[in-house]
Amino acid sequence: MTLLNDPRTRRRRLGAAAACTGLLAALLTAVPAAATPDPGDGPAAEREISRSAQAGAAAAIADGEIPGQDEIVHSDNIEHLTNIPKDALSGINSDLAFQGKYAFAGNYDGFRIFDISNPKSPKTVSQVLCPGSQNDISVSGDLLFLSTDSSRSDSSCNSTTQPATEKSSWEGMKVFDISDKQNPKYVAAVETACGSHTHSLVPERKNVYIYVSSYSPSASYPDCQPPHDGISVIKVPRKAPETAAVVNFPVLFPGEGPDGGGNPGSPTNPGVSKTTGCHDITVLPEKDLAAGACMGDGILFSIKDPENPKVIDQVQDNVNFAFWHSATFNQKANKVVFTDELGGGGAATCNAAIGPNRGADGIYDIVGKGDKRKLVFRSYYKIPRHQADTENCVAHNGSLIPVKGKDIMVQAWYQGGVSVWDFTDSSAPKEIAWFERGPVSTTTLSVGGAWSAYYYNGYIYSNDITKGFDVLKLSDRRTDPAQRIHLRELNVQTQPDYFD
């Protein structure tokens, strides 16, 4: 393993190559600011890049400015313990959830359960084939929840792709009984408008509420009609999950006309996604709060009544944010980190041509009290290492590292790798650790890298789109106190109160 400890040495050639070729400007024009790559059941697409960009990547590798193809590099305070390659499920790896000694890994072809009782040597417990991008995953007690956001012929795990224009097509939530981890059982399916790109749990003793995020309606889709300016709320009784059903569709962006009241997007706001739903929601049940990343808008809302969430504040960034992707609260619930998925997760946006503010995190303070709280922008954070023009790279899924009195999180950046950063001072965030691989390819723009990177019970777990399941050990005096915090369960989009 090579250690590249000075990211400043990695800026020169890559910045010049991007500026000269104009590749990124053309690419971002061609690729809409949609959500993460969704090739359905097929392989991730590759795109040719210019010869000068290929030469720039090759020269940067030769000069040591970036790691070689698939080469693993990291800061001195991170150790790469192991990688578990894909096995029976060959699709894109997606999100992660945790319970006890188990990690649950989503994949566009289904999900995989790992025994992580020995983090240095995870063991596969079971793999479930159930295609349906993007198979966003979470767990609560004996139940596992899986999102389906590709139009299917039916709700079964044997379904095939089918056009969304057909009324019989199905998309939505699937529910599994995981009381036997070696033999999960499919127990319920709930169809939701526009499918389920992601979902977030609001767990109670008797019921689990699911906030389903989906978007991109069309008048030609019978079950996904515009303006689609809200979320689906599903109620799942724990003792009778087979009776799970949609109980509400709260409108989060009320407004006149067919487009609702969210961001109108282009051409009014060039380069910004039109808001037609939410991409992801993070809930903080102990504080009765939720933060929504909703395409062209960021929102803060109250979930005191989980069936009827109420928007408290709504913000936009029409200069630097293209697609509001996800959200993370700090422990005190007086800050929110929003991510921008510029280029849809399939573009090379971590270079000088794009700069430090686009495709970055936006850090917002929460000021005020009760329903009068407001989101106030403070700064941006982006990884300080430029990537090659063959590497898809942008802010993606991460979690808090529970250190009392500090705001520190770990975050995935696709082929930008894994970044650990401190935003205790919300106006001056800084990176304190990192891990990444070299480019998947040096000749084509190929989709790969870390989809999710989460801290759980002393270790960082990352689901790499193409390479598999990674386990990292972070050793740093600033984060070591987090090793004392152990959870029974973690769904990152349902943030716990670590110090209650």
Coordinates of C-alpha atoms in Angstrom, one line a residue:
M1 CA 0.0 0.0 0.0
T2 CA 1.2 3.5 -0.9
L3 CA 0.8 6.4 1.4
L4 CA 0.1 9.8 -0.3
N5 CA 0.2 12.2 2.6
D6 CA 0.3 15.5 0.8
P7 CA -2.8 16.1 -1.4
R8 CA -1.4 19.3 -2.7
T9 CA 1.0 17.4 -4.9
R10 CA -2.0 16.0 -6.7
R11 CA -3.4 19.2 -8.0
R12 CA -1.0 20.3 -10.7
R13 CA -1.4 18.1 -13.8
L14 CA -5.1 17.1 -13.2
G15 CA -6.2 20.7 -12.9
A16 CA -4.4 21.7 -16.0
A17 CA -5.7 18.8 -18.0
A18 CA -9.3 19.5 -17.1
A19 CA -9.0 23.2 -17.8
C20 CA -7.4 22.5 -21.2
T21 CA -9.7 19.8 -22.5
G22 CA -13.0 21.3 -21.4
L23 CA -14.1 17.8 -20.7
L24 CA -16.1 18.5 -17.6
A25 CA -18.1 21.3 -19.1
A26 CA -19.2 19.0 -21.9
L27 CA -19.8 16.1 -19.6
L28 CA -22.0 18.0 -17.2
T29 CA -24.0 19.4 -20.1
A30 CA -24.6 15.8 -21.4
V31 CA -25.3 14.2 -18.0
P32 CA -28.4 15.6 -16.2
A33 CA -28.2 16.3 -12.5
A34 CA -30.2 13.1 -11.7
A35 CA -29.7 10.7 -8.9
T36 CA -27.1 8.0 -8.6
P37 CA -26.5 5.9 -11.7
D38 CA -29.5 3.7 -12.4
P39 CA -28.7 1.3 -15.2
G40 CA -31.5 -1.1 -14.1
D41 CA -30.3 -4.6 -14.2
G42 CA -27.5 -4.0 -16.7
P43 CA -23.8 -3.1 -16.1
A44 CA -22.8 0.5 -15.4
A45 CA -22.1 2.4 -18.6
E46 CA -18.6 3.5 -19.6
R47 CA -17.9 6.7 -21.5
E48 CA -14.9 7.5 -23.7
I49 CA -12.9 10.5 -22.8
S50 CA -10.5 12.6 -24.9
R51 CA -7.0 11.4 -25.7
S52 CA -5.6 14.4 -23.9
A53 CA -7.5 13.6 -20.8
Q54 CA -6.3 9.9 -21.0
A55 CA -2.8 11.2 -21.4
G56 CA -3.2 13.5 -18.4
A57 CA -4.4 10.7 -16.2
A58 CA -1.6 8.4 -17.3
A59 CA 1.0 11.1 -16.7
A60 CA -0.4 12.0 -13.3
I61 CA -0.1 8.3 -12.3
A62 CA 3.5 8.2 -13.6
D63 CA 4.4 11.3 -11.6
G64 CA 2.8 10.0 -8.4
E65 CA 0.1 12.7 -8.4
I66 CA -2.7 10.1 -8.2
P67 CA -2.5 6.4 -7.3
G68 CA -2.2 3.8 -10.1
Q69 CA -5.2 1.9 -11.4
D70 CA -6.9 0.1 -8.5
E71 CA -3.9 1.0 -6.2
I72 CA -5.0 1.5 -2.6
V73 CA -3.7 4.6 -0.8
H74 CA -4.6 6.3 2.5
S75 CA -3.6 8.6 5.2
D76 CA -1.4 7.3 8.0
N77 CA -4.2 7.2 10.5
I78 CA -6.4 4.8 8.5
E79 CA -5.7 1.1 8.1
H80 CA -7.4 -1.0 5.4
L81 CA -8.3 -4.2 7.2
T82 CA -10.0 -6.2 4.5
N83 CA -12.0 -6.3 1.3
I84 CA -14.7 -8.8 0.5
P85 CA -15.3 -8.9 -3.3
K86 CA -18.8 -9.4 -4.8
D87 CA -20.0 -12.9 -5.0
A88 CA -23.4 -14.1 -6.2
L89 CA -24.8 -10.6 -6.6
S90 CA -22.9 -8.9 -9.5
G91 CA -24.9 -5.7 -9.7
I92 CA -23.9 -2.2 -8.3
N93 CA -23.3 -2.2 -4.6
S94 CA -25.4 0.4 -2.8
D95 CA -26.2 1.3 0.8
L96 CA -25.5 -0.4 4.2
A97 CA -27.3 -1.0 7.5
F98 CA -26.2 -2.6 10.7
Q99 CA -27.6 -4.7 13.6
G100 CA -25.6 -6.3 16.3
K101 CA -22.9 -8.4 14.7
Y102 CA -24.4 -8.1 11.2
A103 CA -23.9 -5.7 8.3
F104 CA -26.6 -5.6 5.5
A105 CA -25.3 -4.6 2.1
G106 CA -27.6 -3.5 -0.7
N107 CA -26.9 -4.4 -4.3
Y108 CA -29.0 -3.7 -7.4
D109 CA -29.5 -7.5 -7.6
G110 CA -30.6 -7.9 -4.0
F111 CA -28.8 -7.9 -0.6
R112 CA -26.0 -9.6 1.3
I113 CA -25.7 -10.2 5.0
F114 CA -22.3 -10.3 6.6
D115 CA -21.3 -11.5 10.1
I116 CA -18.9 -8.7 11.2
S117 CA -18.2 -10.1 14.7
N118 CA -14.6 -10.2 13.6
P119 CA -14.3 -7.0 11.5
K120 CA -10.9 -8.2 10.0
S121 CA -12.6 -11.2 8.5
P122 CA -16.3 -10.7 7.7
K123 CA -18.2 -13.8 6.8
T124 CA -21.2 -14.1 4.4
V125 CA -24.3 -15.3 6.1
S126 CA -26.7 -15.2 3.2
Q127 CA -27.3 -13.5 -0.2
V128 CA -30.8 -12.8 -1.5
L129 CA -31.4 -12.4 -5.2
C130 CA -34.1 -9.8 -5.6
P131 CA -33.3 -7.4 -8.5
G132 CA -34.7 -3.8 -8.4
S133 CA -32.5 -0.8 -8.4
Q134 CA -31.3 0.6 -6.2
N135 CA -32.2 -1.7 -3.3
D136 CA -31.7 1.0 -0.7
I137 CA -31.6 -1.0 2.6
S138 CA -32.5 -0.7 6.3
V139 CA -33.4 -2.9 9.2
S140 CA -35.5 -2.7 12.4
G141 CA -35.8 -5.6 14.8
D142 CA -36.8 -8.7 12.7
L143 CA -37.6 -6.6 9.6
L144 CA -35.5 -5.6 6.6
F145 CA -36.7 -3.0 4.1
L146 CA -35.6 -2.8 0.5
S147 CA -36.4 0.0 -2.0
T148 CA -37.3 -0.7 -5.6
D149 CA -36.8 2.1 -8.0
S150 CA -36.9 0.4 -11.4
S151 CA -40.1 -0.5 -13.2
R152 CA -40.8 -4.2 -12.7
S153 CA -43.2 -6.7 -14.2
D154 CA -44.5 -7.5 -10.7
S155 CA -43.5 -7.3 -7.0
S156 CA -41.8 -10.7 -6.8
C157 CA -38.1 -11.3 -6.7
N158 CA -38.4 -13.0 -10.0
S159 CA -39.7 -10.0 -11.8
T160 CA -38.2 -8.5 -15.0
T161 CA -37.9 -4.9 -16.2
Q162 CA -41.0 -3.4 -17.7
P163 CA -41.7 0.1 -19.0
A164 CA -43.2 2.5 -16.5
T165 CA -45.8 3.5 -19.0
E166 CA -47.5 0.2 -18.5
K167 CA -50.2 0.3 -15.7
S168 CA -49.3 -3.2 -14.5
S169 CA -45.7 -2.2 -13.7
W170 CA -44.6 -2.2 -10.1
E171 CA -42.2 -0.2 -8.0
G172 CA -42.1 0.5 -4.2
M173 CA -41.0 -1.1 -0.9
K174 CA -40.3 -4.7 -0.1
V175 CA -40.3 -6.1 3.5
F176 CA -38.4 -9.2 4.6
D177 CA -38.4 -11.1 7.9
I178 CA -34.8 -11.5 9.0
S179 CA -35.3 -13.3 12.3
D180 CA -33.3 -16.1 10.6
K181 CA -30.4 -14.3 9.1
Q182 CA -29.5 -17.4 7.1
N183 CA -32.9 -17.6 5.5
P184 CA -34.6 -14.2 5.1
K185 CA -38.3 -14.4 4.1
Y186 CA -40.1 -12.0 1.8
V187 CA -43.3 -11.0 3.6
A188 CA -44.7 -7.9 2.1
A189 CA -44.7 -5.5 -0.9
V190 CA -46.1 -2.0 -0.9
E191 CA -46.4 -0.1 -4.2
T192 CA -45.6 3.6 -4.0
A193 CA -46.0 6.5 -6.5
C194 CA -42.8 6.8 -8.6
G195 CA -41.3 3.8 -6.8
S196 CA -38.8 4.1 -3.9
H197 CA -35.4 5.5 -4.7
T198 CA -34.5 5.7 -1.0
H199 CA -36.3 5.3 2.2
S200 CA -35.9 6.3 5.9
L201 CA -37.3 4.7 9.0
V202 CA -39.2 6.3 11.9
P203 CA -39.3 3.3 14.3
E204 CA -41.8 3.0 17.1
R205 CA -42.5 0.1 19.6
K206 CA -45.5 -1.3 17.7
N207 CA -45.0 0.2 14.2
V208 CA -42.3 1.2 11.8
Y209 CA -43.1 4.2 9.6
I210 CA -41.2 4.5 6.3
Y211 CA -40.7 7.8 4.5
V212 CA -40.3 6.9 0.8
S213 CA -38.4 9.3 -1.4
S214 CA -39.0 9.2 -5.1
Y215 CA -39.1 11.6 -8.0
S216 CA -39.1 12.3 -11.8
P217 CA -42.9 11.9 -12.6
S218 CA -44.2 11.9 -16.1
A219 CA -47.7 12.4 -17.5
S220 CA -47.1 9.1 -19.4
Y221 CA -46.5 7.1 -16.2
P222 CA -49.9 5.9 -14.8
D223 CA -48.5 5.5 -11.3
C224 CA -46.1 8.5 -11.2
Q225 CA -48.0 11.6 -12.2
P226 CA -46.7 15.2 -11.8
P227 CA -46.3 17.3 -9.8
H228 CA -45.3 14.5 -7.3
D229 CA -44.3 17.1 -4.7
G230 CA -44.3 15.0 -1.6
I231 CA -43.3 11.6 0.0
S232 CA -45.1 8.4 0.6
V233 CA -45.6 7.4 4.3
I234 CA -45.9 3.6 4.9
K235 CA -47.0 2.1 8.2
V236 CA -45.7 -1.4 9.0
P237 CA -47.1 -3.1 12.1
R238 CA -44.2 -5.1 13.6
K239 CA -46.4 -8.1 14.5
A240 CA -48.2 -8.1 11.1
P241 CA -45.8 -6.7 8.5
E242 CA -47.9 -8.3 5.7
T243 CA -50.5 -5.6 6.3
A244 CA -48.0 -2.8 5.6
A245 CA -49.7 0.0 3.6
V246 CA -49.3 3.7 2.5
V247 CA -51.1 5.8 5.1
N248 CA -50.3 9.3 3.7
F249 CA -48.7 11.3 0.9
P250 CA -47.9 14.6 2.6
V251 CA -47.2 17.5 0.1
L252 CA -43.9 19.1 1.1
F253 CA -43.9 21.7 -1.7
P254 CA -47.4 23.2 -2.0
G255 CA -47.8 25.6 -4.9
E256 CA -50.0 26.7 -7.8
G257 CA -50.0 24.9 -11.1
P258 CA -48.7 21.5 -12.3
D259 CA -45.2 21.9 -10.9
G260 CA -45.9 22.5 -7.2
G261 CA -43.9 24.9 -5.1
G262 CA -40.4 23.4 -5.2
N263 CA -37.4 24.7 -7.2
P264 CA -38.4 25.2 -10.9
G265 CA -35.0 24.2 -12.0
S266 CA -33.7 25.0 -15.5
P267 CA -34.1 27.4 -17.4
T268 CA -35.2 29.6 -14.4
N269 CA -32.2 28.3 -12.4
P270 CA -29.7 26.9 -15.0
G271 CA -28.0 23.7 -14.0
V272 CA -30.3 23.1 -11.1
S273 CA -32.7 20.1 -10.8
K274 CA -36.4 20.8 -10.8
T275 CA -37.9 19.6 -7.6
T276 CA -40.4 16.8 -8.3
G277 CA -40.0 14.9 -5.0
C278 CA -37.2 14.1 -2.6
H279 CA -34.0 12.1 -3.1
D280 CA -33.3 11.2 0.5
I281 CA -34.5 12.1 4.0
T282 CA -32.6 11.8 7.4
V283 CA -34.7 11.7 10.5
L284 CA -33.6 12.4 14.1
P285 CA -36.4 10.8 16.1
E286 CA -35.2 11.9 19.5
K287 CA -35.5 15.5 18.4
D288 CA -38.7 15.0 16.3
L289 CA -36.7 16.5 13.3
A290 CA -36.0 15.5 9.7
A291 CA -33.9 17.0 7.0
G292 CA -34.8 16.4 3.3
A293 CA -32.6 16.6 0.3
C294 CA -35.1 17.2 -2.4
M295 CA -33.5 17.7 -5.8
G296 CA -33.5 21.5 -6.0
D297 CA -34.4 22.1 -2.4
G298 CA -33.2 21.4 1.1
I299 CA -35.8 21.3 3.8
L300 CA -36.1 21.0 7.6
F301 CA -39.3 19.5 9.0
S302 CA -41.0 18.4 12.1
I303 CA -42.0 14.7 12.6
K304 CA -43.8 15.0 15.9
D305 CA -46.7 13.4 14.2
P306 CA -44.8 10.8 12.0
E307 CA -47.8 10.3 9.7
N308 CA -48.0 14.0 9.0
P309 CA -44.6 15.6 8.7
K310 CA -44.6 19.4 8.7
V311 CA -42.0 21.6 6.8
I312 CA -40.3 24.2 9.0
D313 CA -37.9 25.7 6.5
Q314 CA -36.9 25.4 2.9
V315 CA -33.7 26.6 1.3
Q316 CA -32.1 26.6 -2.2
D317 CA -28.6 27.2 -3.6
N318 CA -29.0 28.1 -7.2
V319 CA -25.3 29.0 -7.7
N320 CA -23.5 25.8 -6.6
F321 CA -26.0 23.0 -5.8
A322 CA -27.3 21.0 -8.8
F323 CA -29.0 18.1 -7.0
W324 CA -29.7 18.0 -3.2
H325 CA -28.8 14.4 -2.5
S326 CA -28.7 13.6 1.2
A327 CA -28.5 15.1 4.7
T328 CA -26.7 14.5 8.0
F329 CA -27.5 16.2 11.4
N330 CA -24.8 16.8 13.9
Q331 CA -25.3 15.4 17.4
K332 CA -26.8 18.6 18.9
A333 CA -29.2 19.0 16.0
N334 CA -28.0 22.6 15.4
K335 CA -26.3 21.8 12.1
V336 CA -27.1 19.9 8.9
V337 CA -24.7 18.8 6.2
F338 CA -26.4 18.5 2.8
T339 CA -24.6 16.8 -0.2
D340 CA -24.8 17.9 -3.8
E341 CA -24.7 15.0 -6.3
L342 CA -23.5 17.1 -9.3
G343 CA -23.5 15.1 -12.5
G344 CA -25.7 12.4 -11.1
G345 CA -22.9 10.4 -9.5
G346 CA -21.5 9.4 -12.9
A347 CA -19.3 12.4 -13.7
A348 CA -15.7 13.4 -12.9
T349 CA -16.3 16.5 -10.8
C350 CA -13.4 16.5 -8.3
N351 CA -10.9 18.6 -10.2
A352 CA -9.9 22.2 -10.8
A353 CA -12.3 22.8 -13.6
I354 CA -15.3 22.2 -11.3
G355 CA -13.6 23.8 -8.2
P356 CA -14.2 23.5 -4.5
N357 CA -17.8 24.5 -4.2
R358 CA -19.7 22.6 -6.8
G359 CA -20.3 18.9 -6.1
A360 CA -19.5 19.6 -2.5
D361 CA -21.2 19.4 0.9
G362 CA -23.1 22.4 2.1
I363 CA -22.9 23.0 5.9
Y364 CA -25.9 24.8 7.4
D365 CA -26.5 25.9 11.0
I366 CA -30.0 25.5 12.5
V367 CA -30.9 28.7 14.3
G368 CA -34.0 29.6 16.3
K369 CA -36.4 27.4 18.2
G370 CA -39.4 25.2 17.5
D371 CA -41.2 25.7 14.3
K372 CA -39.4 29.0 13.7
R373 CA -36.0 27.3 13.2
K374 CA -34.1 28.3 10.1
L375 CA -31.3 26.8 8.0
V376 CA -28.4 29.3 7.6
F377 CA -25.6 28.5 5.2
R378 CA -22.0 28.6 6.6
S379 CA -19.6 26.9 4.2
Y380 CA -18.8 24.2 1.7
Y381 CA -16.6 21.1 2.1
K382 CA -15.0 19.1 -0.7
I383 CA -12.2 16.6 -0.6
P384 CA -8.8 18.3 -1.1
R385 CA -7.5 15.8 -3.6
H386 CA -8.1 16.2 -7.3
Q387 CA -9.1 13.0 -9.2
A388 CA -8.6 11.9 -12.7
D389 CA -11.0 12.6 -15.5
T390 CA -11.8 8.9 -15.7
E391 CA -13.1 8.9 -12.1
N392 CA -16.7 9.6 -11.2
C393 CA -16.4 11.6 -8.0
V394 CA -18.8 13.7 -6.0
A395 CA -20.2 14.0 -2.4
H396 CA -22.2 10.9 -1.4
N397 CA -23.4 8.9 1.7
G398 CA -21.7 9.3 5.1
S399 CA -22.4 9.2 8.8
L400 CA -21.4 10.9 12.1
I401 CA -18.4 9.6 14.1
P402 CA -19.7 9.9 17.7
V403 CA -17.2 12.1 19.5
K404 CA -18.8 14.2 22.3
G405 CA -18.3 17.9 21.8
K406 CA -17.1 17.5 18.2
D407 CA -18.8 17.3 14.8
I408 CA -16.9 14.7 12.8
M409 CA -18.2 12.5 10.0
V410 CA -17.0 9.9 7.5
Q411 CA -18.2 10.2 3.9
A412 CA -18.1 8.3 0.6
W413 CA -17.0 10.1 -2.5
Y414 CA -17.3 7.4 -5.2
Q415 CA -13.9 7.1 -6.8
G416 CA -12.8 10.0 -4.6
G417 CA -12.8 7.3 -1.8
V418 CA -13.6 7.8 1.8
S419 CA -13.0 11.1 3.7
V420 CA -13.1 11.7 7.4
W421 CA -13.6 15.4 8.2
D422 CA -14.3 17.8 11.1
F423 CA -17.1 20.5 10.8
T424 CA -17.1 21.5 14.5
D425 CA -16.4 25.0 13.1
S426 CA -19.1 25.0 10.5
S427 CA -17.4 27.9 8.7
A428 CA -14.0 26.1 8.5
P429 CA -14.4 22.3 7.9
K430 CA -11.2 20.3 7.5
E431 CA -10.3 16.8 6.5
I432 CA -8.5 14.6 9.1
A433 CA -8.2 11.2 7.3
W434 CA -8.8 9.5 4.0
F435 CA -8.8 6.3 2.0
E436 CA -9.1 5.6 -1.8
R437 CA -8.3 3.5 -4.7
G438 CA -6.8 4.6 -8.0
P439 CA -8.9 4.8 -11.1
V440 CA -11.1 1.9 -12.2
S441 CA -9.9 2.8 -15.7
T442 CA -7.3 5.1 -17.2
T443 CA -9.0 5.2 -20.6
T444 CA -12.7 5.5 -20.0
L445 CA -15.0 7.2 -17.4
S446 CA -16.2 4.2 -15.6
V447 CA -18.6 4.2 -12.6
G448 CA -17.1 2.9 -9.4
G449 CA -15.9 3.8 -6.0
A450 CA -17.4 4.0 -2.5
W451 CA -21.2 4.4 -2.4
S452 CA -21.5 4.5 1.4
A453 CA -19.0 4.9 4.2
Y454 CA -20.3 4.6 7.7
Y455 CA -18.9 4.4 11.2
Y456 CA -20.3 1.5 13.3
N457 CA -19.0 0.3 16.7
G458 CA -15.4 1.2 16.2
Y459 CA -14.9 0.6 12.5
I460 CA -15.6 2.2 9.1
Y461 CA -17.5 0.1 6.7
S462 CA -17.7 1.0 3.0
N463 CA -19.7 -0.5 0.1
D464 CA -17.7 -0.1 -3.1
I465 CA -19.8 -0.1 -6.2
T466 CA -17.5 -2.5 -8.1
K467 CA -14.8 -3.7 -5.6
G468 CA -17.0 -5.0 -2.8
F469 CA -17.2 -4.5 1.0
D470 CA -14.3 -2.7 2.7
V471 CA -13.5 -2.5 6.4
L472 CA -11.3 0.4 7.7
K473 CA -9.8 1.1 11.1
L474 CA -9.4 4.8 12.0
S475 CA -6.8 5.5 14.7
D476 CA -6.6 9.1 15.7
R477 CA -6.8 10.9 19.1
R478 CA -9.5 13.1 17.7
T479 CA -11.8 10.2 16.9
D480 CA -10.7 7.5 19.4
P481 CA -13.3 8.4 22.0
A482 CA -16.0 7.1 19.5
Q483 CA -14.7 3.6 20.1
R484 CA -16.5 3.6 23.4
I485 CA -19.9 4.0 21.7
H486 CA -21.6 0.8 20.7
L487 CA -25.1 0.6 19.1
R488 CA -27.5 -2.4 18.8
E489 CA -28.7 -1.1 15.4
L490 CA -27.8 1.6 12.9
N491 CA -29.6 2.9 9.9
V492 CA -27.7 6.0 9.1
Q493 CA -30.8 7.8 7.7
T494 CA -32.4 7.2 11.1
Q495 CA -29.8 9.0 13.2
P496 CA -29.5 7.9 16.9
D497 CA -28.9 10.0 19.9
Y498 CA -25.4 8.7 20.6
F499 CA -25.1 10.2 24.1
D500 CA -28.6 9.8 25.5

